[in-house]
C-alpha atoms as a PDB file:
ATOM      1  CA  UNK A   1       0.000   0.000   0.000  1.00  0.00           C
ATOM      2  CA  UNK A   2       2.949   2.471   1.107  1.00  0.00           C
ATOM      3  CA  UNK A   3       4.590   1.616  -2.286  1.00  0.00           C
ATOM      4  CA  UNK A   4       1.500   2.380  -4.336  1.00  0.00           C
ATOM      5  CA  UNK A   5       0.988   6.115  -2.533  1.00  0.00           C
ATOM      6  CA  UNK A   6       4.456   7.084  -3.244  1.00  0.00           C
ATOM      7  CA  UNK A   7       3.963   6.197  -6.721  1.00  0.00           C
ATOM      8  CA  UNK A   8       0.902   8.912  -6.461  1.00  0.00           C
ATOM      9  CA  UNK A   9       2.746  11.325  -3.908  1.00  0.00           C
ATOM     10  CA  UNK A  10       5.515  12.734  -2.324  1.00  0.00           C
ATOM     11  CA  UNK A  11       7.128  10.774   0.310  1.00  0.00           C
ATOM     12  CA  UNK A  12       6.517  13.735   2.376  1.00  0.00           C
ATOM     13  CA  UNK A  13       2.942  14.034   2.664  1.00  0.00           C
ATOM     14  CA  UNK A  14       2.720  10.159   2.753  1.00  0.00           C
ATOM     15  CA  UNK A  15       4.351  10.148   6.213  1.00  0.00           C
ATOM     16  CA  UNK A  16       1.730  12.986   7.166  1.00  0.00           C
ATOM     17  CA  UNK A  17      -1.411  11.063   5.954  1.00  0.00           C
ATOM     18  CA  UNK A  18       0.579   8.236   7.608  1.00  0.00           C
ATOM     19  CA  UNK A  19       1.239   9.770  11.247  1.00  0.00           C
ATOM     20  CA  UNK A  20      -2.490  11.466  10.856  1.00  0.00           C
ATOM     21  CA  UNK A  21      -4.382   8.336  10.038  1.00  0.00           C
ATOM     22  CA  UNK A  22      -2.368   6.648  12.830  1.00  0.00           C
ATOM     23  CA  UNK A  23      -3.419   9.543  15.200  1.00  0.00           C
ATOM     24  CA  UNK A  24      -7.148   9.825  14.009  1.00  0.00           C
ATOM     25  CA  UNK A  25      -7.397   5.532  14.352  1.00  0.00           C
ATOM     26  CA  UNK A  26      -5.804   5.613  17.731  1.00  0.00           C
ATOM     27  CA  UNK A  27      -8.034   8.608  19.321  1.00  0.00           C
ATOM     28  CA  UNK A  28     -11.067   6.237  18.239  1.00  0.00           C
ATOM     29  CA  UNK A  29      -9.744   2.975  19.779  1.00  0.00           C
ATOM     30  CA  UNK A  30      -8.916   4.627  23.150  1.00  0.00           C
ATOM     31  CA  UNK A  31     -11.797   6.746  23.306  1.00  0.00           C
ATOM     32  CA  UNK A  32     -14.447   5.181  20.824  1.00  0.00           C
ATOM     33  CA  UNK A  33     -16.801   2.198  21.790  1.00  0.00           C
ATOM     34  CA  UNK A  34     -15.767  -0.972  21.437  1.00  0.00           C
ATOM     35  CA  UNK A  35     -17.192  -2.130  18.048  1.00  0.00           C
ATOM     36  CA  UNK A  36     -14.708   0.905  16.957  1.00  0.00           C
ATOM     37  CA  UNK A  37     -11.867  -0.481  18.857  1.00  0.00           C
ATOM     38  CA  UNK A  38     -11.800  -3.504  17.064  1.00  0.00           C
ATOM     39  CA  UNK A  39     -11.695  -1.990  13.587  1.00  0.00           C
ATOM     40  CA  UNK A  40      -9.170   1.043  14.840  1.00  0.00           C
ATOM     41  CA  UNK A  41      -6.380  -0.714  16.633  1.00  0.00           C
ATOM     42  CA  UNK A  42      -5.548  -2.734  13.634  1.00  0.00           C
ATOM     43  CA  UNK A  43      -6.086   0.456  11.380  1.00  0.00           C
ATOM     44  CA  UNK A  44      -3.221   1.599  13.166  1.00  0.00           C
ATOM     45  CA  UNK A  45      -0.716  -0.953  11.925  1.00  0.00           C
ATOM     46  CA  UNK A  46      -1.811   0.092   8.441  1.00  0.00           C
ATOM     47  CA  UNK A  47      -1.031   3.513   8.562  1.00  0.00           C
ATOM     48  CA  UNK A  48       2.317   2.748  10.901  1.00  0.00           C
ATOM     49  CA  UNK A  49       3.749   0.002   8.181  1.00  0.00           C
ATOM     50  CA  UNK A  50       4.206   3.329   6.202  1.00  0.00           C
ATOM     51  CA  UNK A  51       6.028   5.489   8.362  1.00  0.00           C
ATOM     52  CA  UNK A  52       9.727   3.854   9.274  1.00  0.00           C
ATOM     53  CA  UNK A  53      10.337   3.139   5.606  1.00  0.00           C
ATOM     54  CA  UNK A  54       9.248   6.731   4.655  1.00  0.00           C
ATOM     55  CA  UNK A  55      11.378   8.017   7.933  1.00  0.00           C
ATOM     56  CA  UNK A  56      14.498   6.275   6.633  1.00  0.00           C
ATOM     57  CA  UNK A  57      14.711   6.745   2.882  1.00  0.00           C
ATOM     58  CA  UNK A  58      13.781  10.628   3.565  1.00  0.00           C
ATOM     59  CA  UNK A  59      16.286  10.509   6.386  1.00  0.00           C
ATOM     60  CA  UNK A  60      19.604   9.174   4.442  1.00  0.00           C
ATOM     61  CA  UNK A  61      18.319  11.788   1.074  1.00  0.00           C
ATOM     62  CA  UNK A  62      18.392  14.604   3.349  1.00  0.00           C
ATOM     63  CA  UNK A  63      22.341  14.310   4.123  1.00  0.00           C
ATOM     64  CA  UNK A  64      24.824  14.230   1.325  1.00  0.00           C
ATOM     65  CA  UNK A  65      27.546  12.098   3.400  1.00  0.00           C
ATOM     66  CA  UNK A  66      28.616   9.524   5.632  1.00  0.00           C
ATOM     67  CA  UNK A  67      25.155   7.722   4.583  1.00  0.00           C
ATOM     68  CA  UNK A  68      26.692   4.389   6.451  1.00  0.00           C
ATOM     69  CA  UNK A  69      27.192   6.262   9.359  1.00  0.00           C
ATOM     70  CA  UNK A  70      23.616   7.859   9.641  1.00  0.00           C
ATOM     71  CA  UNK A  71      22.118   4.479   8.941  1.00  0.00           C
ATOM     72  CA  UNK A  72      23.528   2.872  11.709  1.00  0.00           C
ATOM     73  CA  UNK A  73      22.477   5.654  13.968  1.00  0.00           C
ATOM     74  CA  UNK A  74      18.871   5.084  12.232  1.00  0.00           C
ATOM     75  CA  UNK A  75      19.074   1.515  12.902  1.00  0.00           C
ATOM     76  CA  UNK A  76      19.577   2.436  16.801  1.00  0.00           C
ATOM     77  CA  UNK A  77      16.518   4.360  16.778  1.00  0.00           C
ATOM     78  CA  UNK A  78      15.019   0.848  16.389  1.00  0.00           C
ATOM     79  CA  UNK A  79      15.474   0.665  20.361  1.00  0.00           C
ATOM     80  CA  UNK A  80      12.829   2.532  20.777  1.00  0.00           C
ATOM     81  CA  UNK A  81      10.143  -0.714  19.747  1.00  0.00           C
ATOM     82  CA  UNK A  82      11.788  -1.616  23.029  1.00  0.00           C
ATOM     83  CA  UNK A  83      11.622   1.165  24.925  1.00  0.00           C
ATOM     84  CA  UNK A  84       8.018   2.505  24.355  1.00  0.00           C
ATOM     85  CA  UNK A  85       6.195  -1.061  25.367  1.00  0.00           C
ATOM     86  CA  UNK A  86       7.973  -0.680  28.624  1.00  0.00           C
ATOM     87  CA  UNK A  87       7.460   3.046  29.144  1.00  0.00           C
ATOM     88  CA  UNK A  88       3.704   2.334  28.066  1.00  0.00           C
ATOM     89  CA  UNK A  89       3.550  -0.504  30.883  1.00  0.00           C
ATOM     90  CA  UNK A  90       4.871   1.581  33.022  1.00  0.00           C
ATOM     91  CA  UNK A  91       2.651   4.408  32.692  1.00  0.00           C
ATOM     92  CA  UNK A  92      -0.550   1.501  32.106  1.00  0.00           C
ATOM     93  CA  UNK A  93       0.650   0.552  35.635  1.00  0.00           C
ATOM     94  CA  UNK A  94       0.265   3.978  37.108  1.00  0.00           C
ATOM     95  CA  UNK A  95      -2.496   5.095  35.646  1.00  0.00           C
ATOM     96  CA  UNK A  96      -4.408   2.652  33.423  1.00  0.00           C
ATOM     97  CA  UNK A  97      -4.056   1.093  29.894  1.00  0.00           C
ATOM     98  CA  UNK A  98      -5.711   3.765  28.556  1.00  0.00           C
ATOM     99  CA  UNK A  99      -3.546   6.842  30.016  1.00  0.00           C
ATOM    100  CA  UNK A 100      -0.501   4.175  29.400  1.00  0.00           C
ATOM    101  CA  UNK A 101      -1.697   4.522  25.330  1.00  0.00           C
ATOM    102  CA  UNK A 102      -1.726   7.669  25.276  1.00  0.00           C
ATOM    103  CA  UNK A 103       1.954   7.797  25.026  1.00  0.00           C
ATOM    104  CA  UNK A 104       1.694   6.631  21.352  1.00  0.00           C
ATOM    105  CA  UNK A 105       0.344  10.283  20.721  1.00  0.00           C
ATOM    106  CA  UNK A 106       4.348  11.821  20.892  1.00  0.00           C
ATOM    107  CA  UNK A 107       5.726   9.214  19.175  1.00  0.00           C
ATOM    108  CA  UNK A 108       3.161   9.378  16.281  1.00  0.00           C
ATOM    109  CA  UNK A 109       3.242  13.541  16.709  1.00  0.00           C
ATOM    110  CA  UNK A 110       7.444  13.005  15.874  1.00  0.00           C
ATOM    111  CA  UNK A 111       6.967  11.248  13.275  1.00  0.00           C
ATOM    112  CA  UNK A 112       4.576  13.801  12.004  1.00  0.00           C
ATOM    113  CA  UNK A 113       6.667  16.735  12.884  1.00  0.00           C
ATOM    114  CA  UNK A 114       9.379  15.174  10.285  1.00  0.00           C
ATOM    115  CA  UNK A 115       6.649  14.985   7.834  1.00  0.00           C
ATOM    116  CA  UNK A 116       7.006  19.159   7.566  1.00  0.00           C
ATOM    117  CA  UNK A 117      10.760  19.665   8.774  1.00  0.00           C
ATOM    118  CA  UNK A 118      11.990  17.186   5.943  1.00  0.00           C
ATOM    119  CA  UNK A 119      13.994  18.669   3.228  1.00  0.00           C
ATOM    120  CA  UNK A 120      14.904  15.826   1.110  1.00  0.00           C
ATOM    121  CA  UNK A 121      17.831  16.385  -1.745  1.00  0.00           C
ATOM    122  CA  UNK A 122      15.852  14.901  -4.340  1.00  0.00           C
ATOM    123  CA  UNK A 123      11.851  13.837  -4.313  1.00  0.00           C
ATOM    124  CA  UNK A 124      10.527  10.438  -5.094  1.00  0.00           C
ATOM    125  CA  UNK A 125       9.149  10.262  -8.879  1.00  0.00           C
ATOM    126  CA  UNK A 126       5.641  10.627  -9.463  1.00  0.00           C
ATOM    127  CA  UNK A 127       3.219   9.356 -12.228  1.00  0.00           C
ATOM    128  CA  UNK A 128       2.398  12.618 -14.140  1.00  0.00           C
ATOM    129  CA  UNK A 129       5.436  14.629 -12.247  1.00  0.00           C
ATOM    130  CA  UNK A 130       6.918  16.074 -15.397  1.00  0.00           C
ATOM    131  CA  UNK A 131       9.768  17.187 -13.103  1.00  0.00           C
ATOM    132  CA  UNK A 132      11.104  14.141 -11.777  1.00  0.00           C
ATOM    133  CA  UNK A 133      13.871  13.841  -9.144  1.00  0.00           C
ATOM    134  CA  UNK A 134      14.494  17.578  -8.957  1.00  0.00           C
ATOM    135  CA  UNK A 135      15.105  18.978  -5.606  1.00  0.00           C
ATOM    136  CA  UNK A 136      12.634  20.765  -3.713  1.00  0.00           C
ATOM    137  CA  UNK A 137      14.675  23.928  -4.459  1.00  0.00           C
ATOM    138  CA  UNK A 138      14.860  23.509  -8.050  1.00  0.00           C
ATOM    139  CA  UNK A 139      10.931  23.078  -8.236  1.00  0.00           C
END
């Protein structure tokens, strides 16, 4: 599905429509009834199996060096699917599953955030982009 939109659009406002429908799907399984919950929480995993691709191929085109170097710091970031579970049981211990969740909305709102503050070198190829592969400058 992620491969299909950035045939349509740029990688940029994929991870937007990404982070959003990943926001929008998790305020209605916390907060919706259940019926919703069922349909949302999975939702979720749909919109997130976009993001970390779209996070690391706009990450390494935004620097023009040392791209080995700035992978394996992107590969560390990885740490954080084991982080968050425990800071999310934590929290769920505290508080509540529900408050624990909540969490989820700064990691989604980061991922967002890099949605606008990209700058990539060169954008992806579109169909019907006369102007392939040009930078965002050059456009």
């Amino acid at each position: 599905m992620g491969m299909l939109l950035l045939k349509f659009f740029d990688s940029r406002k994929v991870l937007i429509g990404g982070a959003l429908g990943s926001l929008v799907c998790l305020t209605a399984a916390l907060f919706g009834p259940a019926k919703v919950s069922l349909i949302a929480f999975p939702s979720i995993g749909l919109f997130t199996s976009v993001l970390w691709p779209v996070v690391v191929s706009l990450a390494l085109n935004s620097v023009t060096e040392h791209h080995g170097s700035f992978s394996g710091i992107l590969s560390t970031a990885l740490m954080g699917g084991a982080i968050i579970p425990v800071v999310i049981g934590r929290i769920g211990d505290l508080a509540g599953l529900r408050s624990g969740m909540t969490f989820l909305y700064l990691t989604f709102g980061f991922v967002l955030s890099v949605g606008f503050w990209a700058r990539p070198l060169i954008t992806n190829a579109t169909i019907g982009d006369n102007r392939k592969g040009l930078a965002p400058a050059a456009i």
